[in-house]
Amino acid sequence: MKLNELKAPQGSTFTGKRKGRGHATGNGGTAGRGMNGQKSRSGGGTRLGFEGGQMPLYRRIPKRGFTNHWRTDYLGVNVEALNIFENGTTVTPEMMIEAGLAKGCTGIKILGGGELKKNLTVQAQKFSNTALDKITAAGGKAEVI
């Protein structure tokens, strides 16, 4: 069974009554809305989150923290993942995105996980100290852009 083959069990769903369509629908004078009250009136009902006039939950809970709008999110790419590039290549962030190593980030940070077996010139926004050591030990170069 696949997700597109899922169906609700028989009898669990029903089509709602069309409100206010006259006596011929069999709903009589109240048009299927019941007798009196707020929900029987035109435009009646409450907004989402309304709790009958008491202080709503979202206002009772204290506010915590903040969002820093100027924060830069760096995506970590391990040194071992750079082995997919040829020897002597200058690896840019655009090349890493094309290769599928990074996506949806504002910056790339090269991390020192794994072993680098190729001589590469790596360009990125940030490097960890272990990544710098491994890139230079393999005969490559790290350039901060």
mmCIF file with all atom_site columns, C-alpha atoms in Angstrom:
data_model
loop_
_atom_site.group_PDB
_atom_site.id
_atom_site.type_symbol
_atom_site.label_atom_id
_atom_site.label_alt_id
_atom_site.label_comp_id
_atom_site.label_asym_id
_atom_site.label_entity_id
_atom_site.label_seq_id
_atom_site.pdbx_PDB_ins_code
_atom_site.Cartn_x
_atom_site.Cartn_y
_atom_site.Cartn_z
_atom_site.occupancy
_atom_site.B_iso_or_equiv
_atom_site.pdbx_formal_charge
_atom_site.auth_seq_id
_atom_site.auth_comp_id
_atom_site.auth_asym_id
_atom_site.auth_atom_id
_atom_site.pdbx_PDB_model_num
ATOM 1   C CA . MET A 1 1   ? 0.000   0.000  0.000  1.00 0.00 ? 1   MET A CA 1
ATOM 2   C CA . LYS A 1 2   ? 1.243   3.442  -0.913 1.00 0.00 ? 2   LYS A CA 1
ATOM 3   C CA . LEU A 1 3   ? 0.425   6.856  0.542  1.00 0.00 ? 3   LEU A CA 1
ATOM 4   C CA . ASN A 1 4   ? -1.595  7.846  -2.511 1.00 0.00 ? 4   ASN A CA 1
ATOM 5   C CA . GLU A 1 5   ? -3.774  4.737  -2.091 1.00 0.00 ? 5   GLU A CA 1
ATOM 6   C CA . LEU A 1 6   ? -4.868  5.565  1.474  1.00 0.00 ? 6   LEU A CA 1
ATOM 7   C CA . LYS A 1 7   ? -8.573  6.231  1.943  1.00 0.00 ? 7   LYS A CA 1
ATOM 8   C CA . ALA A 1 8   ? -10.676 7.060  4.980  1.00 0.00 ? 8   ALA A CA 1
ATOM 9   C CA . PRO A 1 9   ? -12.685 4.101  6.350  1.00 0.00 ? 9   PRO A CA 1
ATOM 10  C CA . GLN A 1 10  ? -16.226 3.882  5.034  1.00 0.00 ? 10  GLN A CA 1
ATOM 11  C CA . GLY A 1 11  ? -18.641 5.913  7.148  1.00 0.00 ? 11  GLY A CA 1
ATOM 12  C CA . SER A 1 12  ? -15.947 7.993  8.869  1.00 0.00 ? 12  SER A CA 1
ATOM 13  C CA . THR A 1 13  ? -16.443 11.024 6.621  1.00 0.00 ? 13  THR A CA 1
ATOM 14  C CA . PHE A 1 14  ? -19.587 12.750 5.477  1.00 0.00 ? 14  PHE A CA 1
ATOM 15  C CA . THR A 1 15  ? -20.518 15.774 3.427  1.00 0.00 ? 15  THR A CA 1
ATOM 16  C CA . GLY A 1 16  ? -21.747 18.650 5.574  1.00 0.00 ? 16  GLY A CA 1
ATOM 17  C CA . LYS A 1 17  ? -25.218 20.097 5.116  1.00 0.00 ? 17  LYS A CA 1
ATOM 18  C CA . ARG A 1 18  ? -25.477 23.168 2.889  1.00 0.00 ? 18  ARG A CA 1
ATOM 19  C CA . LYS A 1 19  ? -26.781 25.851 5.199  1.00 0.00 ? 19  LYS A CA 1
ATOM 20  C CA . GLY A 1 20  ? -29.593 28.272 4.389  1.00 0.00 ? 20  GLY A CA 1
ATOM 21  C CA . ARG A 1 21  ? -30.928 26.823 1.135  1.00 0.00 ? 21  ARG A CA 1
ATOM 22  C CA . GLY A 1 22  ? -34.669 27.022 1.887  1.00 0.00 ? 22  GLY A CA 1
ATOM 23  C CA . HIS A 1 23  ? -37.487 24.681 2.900  1.00 0.00 ? 23  HIS A CA 1
ATOM 24  C CA . ALA A 1 24  ? -37.045 22.410 -0.113 1.00 0.00 ? 24  ALA A CA 1
ATOM 25  C CA . THR A 1 25  ? -33.793 21.038 1.363  1.00 0.00 ? 25  THR A CA 1
ATOM 26  C CA . GLY A 1 26  ? -35.680 19.518 4.279  1.00 0.00 ? 26  GLY A CA 1
ATOM 27  C CA . ASN A 1 27  ? -33.927 21.735 6.814  1.00 0.00 ? 27  ASN A CA 1
ATOM 28  C CA . GLY A 1 28  ? -36.954 23.916 7.550  1.00 0.00 ? 28  GLY A CA 1
ATOM 29  C CA . GLY A 1 29  ? -36.861 27.430 8.916  1.00 0.00 ? 29  GLY A CA 1
ATOM 30  C CA . THR A 1 30  ? -33.561 27.151 10.788 1.00 0.00 ? 30  THR A CA 1
ATOM 31  C CA . ALA A 1 31  ? -31.677 25.887 7.708  1.00 0.00 ? 31  ALA A CA 1
ATOM 32  C CA . GLY A 1 32  ? -29.845 23.145 9.604  1.00 0.00 ? 32  GLY A CA 1
ATOM 33  C CA . ARG A 1 33  ? -28.237 25.530 12.108 1.00 0.00 ? 33  ARG A CA 1
ATOM 34  C CA . GLY A 1 34  ? -30.290 24.602 15.143 1.00 0.00 ? 34  GLY A CA 1
ATOM 35  C CA . MET A 1 35  ? -32.381 27.034 17.141 1.00 0.00 ? 35  MET A CA 1
ATOM 36  C CA . ASN A 1 36  ? -30.804 30.102 18.734 1.00 0.00 ? 36  ASN A CA 1
ATOM 37  C CA . GLY A 1 37  ? -27.289 31.177 19.565 1.00 0.00 ? 37  GLY A CA 1
ATOM 38  C CA . GLN A 1 38  ? -24.172 32.656 18.073 1.00 0.00 ? 38  GLN A CA 1
ATOM 39  C CA . LYS A 1 39  ? -23.578 29.848 15.582 1.00 0.00 ? 39  LYS A CA 1
ATOM 40  C CA . SER A 1 40  ? -27.103 30.124 14.183 1.00 0.00 ? 40  SER A CA 1
ATOM 41  C CA . ARG A 1 41  ? -26.555 33.722 13.086 1.00 0.00 ? 41  ARG A CA 1
ATOM 42  C CA . SER A 1 42  ? -25.058 34.916 9.849  1.00 0.00 ? 42  SER A CA 1
ATOM 43  C CA . GLY A 1 43  ? -21.325 35.478 10.298 1.00 0.00 ? 43  GLY A CA 1
ATOM 44  C CA . GLY A 1 44  ? -21.525 33.751 13.679 1.00 0.00 ? 44  GLY A CA 1
ATOM 45  C CA . GLY A 1 45  ? -18.658 31.803 15.155 1.00 0.00 ? 45  GLY A CA 1
ATOM 46  C CA . THR A 1 46  ? -15.387 32.612 16.822 1.00 0.00 ? 46  THR A CA 1
ATOM 47  C CA . ARG A 1 47  ? -11.891 33.168 15.516 1.00 0.00 ? 47  ARG A CA 1
ATOM 48  C CA . LEU A 1 48  ? -9.158  30.575 15.750 1.00 0.00 ? 48  LEU A CA 1
ATOM 49  C CA . GLY A 1 49  ? -7.764  30.346 19.282 1.00 0.00 ? 49  GLY A CA 1
ATOM 50  C CA . PHE A 1 50  ? -10.742 32.089 20.945 1.00 0.00 ? 50  PHE A CA 1
ATOM 51  C CA . GLU A 1 51  ? -11.386 30.679 24.426 1.00 0.00 ? 51  GLU A CA 1
ATOM 52  C CA . GLY A 1 52  ? -14.662 32.277 25.367 1.00 0.00 ? 52  GLY A CA 1
ATOM 53  C CA . GLY A 1 53  ? -13.170 35.527 26.598 1.00 0.00 ? 53  GLY A CA 1
ATOM 54  C CA . GLN A 1 54  ? -10.618 34.103 29.024 1.00 0.00 ? 54  GLN A CA 1
ATOM 55  C CA . MET A 1 55  ? -6.980  34.984 28.453 1.00 0.00 ? 55  MET A CA 1
ATOM 56  C CA . PRO A 1 56  ? -5.846  32.759 25.566 1.00 0.00 ? 56  PRO A CA 1
ATOM 57  C CA . LEU A 1 57  ? -3.150  30.167 26.074 1.00 0.00 ? 57  LEU A CA 1
ATOM 58  C CA . TYR A 1 58  ? -0.712  31.837 23.690 1.00 0.00 ? 58  TYR A CA 1
ATOM 59  C CA . ARG A 1 59  ? -0.865  35.002 25.847 1.00 0.00 ? 59  ARG A CA 1
ATOM 60  C CA . ARG A 1 60  ? -0.627  33.167 29.172 1.00 0.00 ? 60  ARG A CA 1
ATOM 61  C CA . ILE A 1 61  ? 2.627   31.447 28.323 1.00 0.00 ? 61  ILE A CA 1
ATOM 62  C CA . PRO A 1 62  ? 5.764   33.558 28.940 1.00 0.00 ? 62  PRO A CA 1
ATOM 63  C CA . LYS A 1 63  ? 7.924   34.682 26.045 1.00 0.00 ? 63  LYS A CA 1
ATOM 64  C CA . ARG A 1 64  ? 11.385  33.095 25.823 1.00 0.00 ? 64  ARG A CA 1
ATOM 65  C CA . GLY A 1 65  ? 14.443  33.983 23.788 1.00 0.00 ? 65  GLY A CA 1
ATOM 66  C CA . PHE A 1 66  ? 14.702  35.847 20.513 1.00 0.00 ? 66  PHE A CA 1
ATOM 67  C CA . THR A 1 67  ? 15.636  35.272 16.880 1.00 0.00 ? 67  THR A CA 1
ATOM 68  C CA . ASN A 1 68  ? 18.809  36.910 15.652 1.00 0.00 ? 68  ASN A CA 1
ATOM 69  C CA . HIS A 1 69  ? 17.998  38.039 12.113 1.00 0.00 ? 69  HIS A CA 1
ATOM 70  C CA . TRP A 1 70  ? 21.649  38.744 11.274 1.00 0.00 ? 70  TRP A CA 1
ATOM 71  C CA . ARG A 1 71  ? 22.891  35.263 12.196 1.00 0.00 ? 71  ARG A CA 1
ATOM 72  C CA . THR A 1 72  ? 24.765  33.362 9.481  1.00 0.00 ? 72  THR A CA 1
ATOM 73  C CA . ASP A 1 73  ? 24.073  29.639 9.302  1.00 0.00 ? 73  ASP A CA 1
ATOM 74  C CA . TYR A 1 74  ? 27.116  27.626 8.331  1.00 0.00 ? 74  TYR A CA 1
ATOM 75  C CA . LEU A 1 75  ? 26.685  24.135 6.959  1.00 0.00 ? 75  LEU A CA 1
ATOM 76  C CA . GLY A 1 76  ? 29.410  21.735 8.038  1.00 0.00 ? 76  GLY A CA 1
ATOM 77  C CA . VAL A 1 77  ? 31.135  19.665 5.341  1.00 0.00 ? 77  VAL A CA 1
ATOM 78  C CA . ASN A 1 78  ? 33.676  17.083 6.482  1.00 0.00 ? 78  ASN A CA 1
ATOM 79  C CA . VAL A 1 79  ? 37.098  16.900 4.832  1.00 0.00 ? 79  VAL A CA 1
ATOM 80  C CA . GLU A 1 80  ? 36.441  13.272 3.852  1.00 0.00 ? 80  GLU A CA 1
ATOM 81  C CA . ALA A 1 81  ? 33.555  14.335 1.587  1.00 0.00 ? 81  ALA A CA 1
ATOM 82  C CA . LEU A 1 82  ? 35.980  16.378 -0.547 1.00 0.00 ? 82  LEU A CA 1
ATOM 83  C CA . ASN A 1 83  ? 37.632  13.179 -1.842 1.00 0.00 ? 83  ASN A CA 1
ATOM 84  C CA . ILE A 1 84  ? 35.062  13.101 -4.675 1.00 0.00 ? 84  ILE A CA 1
ATOM 85  C CA . PHE A 1 85  ? 36.951  15.924 -6.448 1.00 0.00 ? 85  PHE A CA 1
ATOM 86  C CA . GLU A 1 86  ? 39.965  15.336 -8.720 1.00 0.00 ? 86  GLU A CA 1
ATOM 87  C CA . ASN A 1 87  ? 43.549  15.996 -7.617 1.00 0.00 ? 87  ASN A CA 1
ATOM 88  C CA . GLY A 1 88  ? 44.654  19.631 -7.950 1.00 0.00 ? 88  GLY A CA 1
ATOM 89  C CA . THR A 1 89  ? 41.102  20.999 -8.210 1.00 0.00 ? 89  THR A CA 1
ATOM 90  C CA . THR A 1 90  ? 40.102  24.331 -6.704 1.00 0.00 ? 90  THR A CA 1
ATOM 91  C CA . VAL A 1 91  ? 36.959  23.442 -4.773 1.00 0.00 ? 91  VAL A CA 1
ATOM 92  C CA . THR A 1 92  ? 34.527  26.371 -4.467 1.00 0.00 ? 92  THR A CA 1
ATOM 93  C CA . PRO A 1 93  ? 31.226  26.506 -2.529 1.00 0.00 ? 93  PRO A CA 1
ATOM 94  C CA . GLU A 1 94  ? 29.358  26.438 -5.861 1.00 0.00 ? 94  GLU A CA 1
ATOM 95  C CA . MET A 1 95  ? 31.079  23.155 -6.761 1.00 0.00 ? 95  MET A CA 1
ATOM 96  C CA . MET A 1 96  ? 30.134  21.680 -3.377 1.00 0.00 ? 96  MET A CA 1
ATOM 97  C CA . ILE A 1 97  ? 26.497  22.655 -3.921 1.00 0.00 ? 97  ILE A CA 1
ATOM 98  C CA . GLU A 1 98  ? 26.499  21.132 -7.420 1.00 0.00 ? 98  GLU A CA 1
ATOM 99  C CA . ALA A 1 99  ? 28.017  17.910 -6.031 1.00 0.00 ? 99  ALA A CA 1
ATOM 100 C CA . GLY A 1 100 ? 25.255  17.716 -3.406 1.00 0.00 ? 100 GLY A CA 1
ATOM 101 C CA . LEU A 1 101 ? 27.517  18.254 -0.388 1.00 0.00 ? 101 LEU A CA 1
ATOM 102 C CA . ALA A 1 102 ? 25.712  21.444 0.677  1.00 0.00 ? 102 ALA A CA 1
ATOM 103 C CA . LYS A 1 103 ? 22.335  23.004 0.055  1.00 0.00 ? 103 LYS A CA 1
ATOM 104 C CA . GLY A 1 104 ? 20.150  25.669 1.598  1.00 0.00 ? 104 GLY A CA 1
ATOM 105 C CA . CYS A 1 105 ? 22.834  27.484 3.574  1.00 0.00 ? 105 CYS A CA 1
ATOM 106 C CA . THR A 1 106 ? 24.339  30.947 3.681  1.00 0.00 ? 106 THR A CA 1
ATOM 107 C CA . GLY A 1 107 ? 27.871  29.694 4.341  1.00 0.00 ? 107 GLY A CA 1
ATOM 108 C CA . ILE A 1 108 ? 30.003  26.550 4.395  1.00 0.00 ? 108 ILE A CA 1
ATOM 109 C CA . LYS A 1 109 ? 32.389  25.503 7.148  1.00 0.00 ? 109 LYS A CA 1
ATOM 110 C CA . ILE A 1 110 ? 34.896  22.753 6.417  1.00 0.00 ? 110 ILE A CA 1
ATOM 111 C CA . LEU A 1 111 ? 35.211  20.345 9.345  1.00 0.00 ? 111 LEU A CA 1
ATOM 112 C CA . GLY A 1 112 ? 37.983  17.876 10.099 1.00 0.00 ? 112 GLY A CA 1
ATOM 113 C CA . GLY A 1 113 ? 36.045  14.598 10.017 1.00 0.00 ? 113 GLY A CA 1
ATOM 114 C CA . GLY A 1 114 ? 37.694  11.726 8.117  1.00 0.00 ? 114 GLY A CA 1
ATOM 115 C CA . GLU A 1 115 ? 40.841  11.658 5.997  1.00 0.00 ? 115 GLU A CA 1
ATOM 116 C CA . LEU A 1 116 ? 41.641  13.757 2.932  1.00 0.00 ? 116 LEU A CA 1
ATOM 117 C CA . LYS A 1 117 ? 43.551  11.747 0.319  1.00 0.00 ? 117 LYS A CA 1
ATOM 118 C CA . LYS A 1 118 ? 43.752  14.365 -2.439 1.00 0.00 ? 118 LYS A CA 1
ATOM 119 C CA . ASN A 1 119 ? 45.704  17.563 -3.042 1.00 0.00 ? 119 ASN A CA 1
ATOM 120 C CA . LEU A 1 120 ? 42.983  20.253 -3.215 1.00 0.00 ? 120 LEU A CA 1
ATOM 121 C CA . THR A 1 121 ? 42.667  24.012 -2.960 1.00 0.00 ? 121 THR A CA 1
ATOM 122 C CA . VAL A 1 122 ? 39.521  24.481 -0.868 1.00 0.00 ? 122 VAL A CA 1
ATOM 123 C CA . GLN A 1 123 ? 37.618  27.777 -0.733 1.00 0.00 ? 123 GLN A CA 1
ATOM 124 C CA . ALA A 1 124 ? 35.020  28.246 2.011  1.00 0.00 ? 124 ALA A CA 1
ATOM 125 C CA . GLN A 1 125 ? 33.751  30.809 4.505  1.00 0.00 ? 125 GLN A CA 1
ATOM 126 C CA . LYS A 1 126 ? 35.203  29.017 7.561  1.00 0.00 ? 126 LYS A CA 1
ATOM 127 C CA . PHE A 1 127 ? 37.564  26.161 8.438  1.00 0.00 ? 127 PHE A CA 1
ATOM 128 C CA . SER A 1 128 ? 38.078  24.240 11.659 1.00 0.00 ? 128 SER A CA 1
ATOM 129 C CA . ASN A 1 129 ? 41.654  23.890 12.918 1.00 0.00 ? 129 ASN A CA 1
ATOM 130 C CA . THR A 1 130 ? 41.732  20.130 12.295 1.00 0.00 ? 130 THR A CA 1
ATOM 131 C CA . ALA A 1 131 ? 40.426  20.671 8.757  1.00 0.00 ? 131 ALA A CA 1
ATOM 132 C CA . LEU A 1 132 ? 43.210  23.193 8.079  1.00 0.00 ? 132 LEU A CA 1
ATOM 133 C CA . ASP A 1 133 ? 45.800  20.707 9.350  1.00 0.00 ? 133 ASP A CA 1
ATOM 134 C CA . LYS A 1 134 ? 44.440  17.852 7.205  1.00 0.00 ? 134 LYS A CA 1
ATOM 135 C CA . ILE A 1 135 ? 44.196  19.961 4.033  1.00 0.00 ? 135 ILE A CA 1
ATOM 136 C CA . THR A 1 136 ? 47.778  21.235 4.363  1.00 0.00 ? 136 THR A CA 1
ATOM 137 C CA . ALA A 1 137 ? 49.055  17.752 5.315  1.00 0.00 ? 137 ALA A CA 1
ATOM 138 C CA . ALA A 1 138 ? 47.582  16.377 2.076  1.00 0.00 ? 138 ALA A CA 1
ATOM 139 C CA . GLY A 1 139 ? 49.473  19.068 0.135  1.00 0.00 ? 139 GLY A CA 1
ATOM 140 C CA . GLY A 1 140 ? 46.476  21.305 -0.438 1.00 0.00 ? 140 GLY A CA 1
ATOM 141 C CA . LYS A 1 141 ? 45.606  24.863 0.440  1.00 0.00 ? 141 LYS A CA 1
ATOM 142 C CA . ALA A 1 142 ? 42.704  26.425 2.352  1.00 0.00 ? 142 ALA A CA 1
ATOM 143 C CA . GLU A 1 143 ? 41.388  29.840 1.305  1.00 0.00 ? 143 GLU A CA 1
ATOM 144 C CA . VAL A 1 144 ? 38.875  31.831 3.346  1.00 0.00 ? 144 VAL A CA 1
ATOM 145 C CA . ILE A 1 145 ? 36.456  33.738 1.094  1.00 0.00 ? 145 ILE A CA 1
#
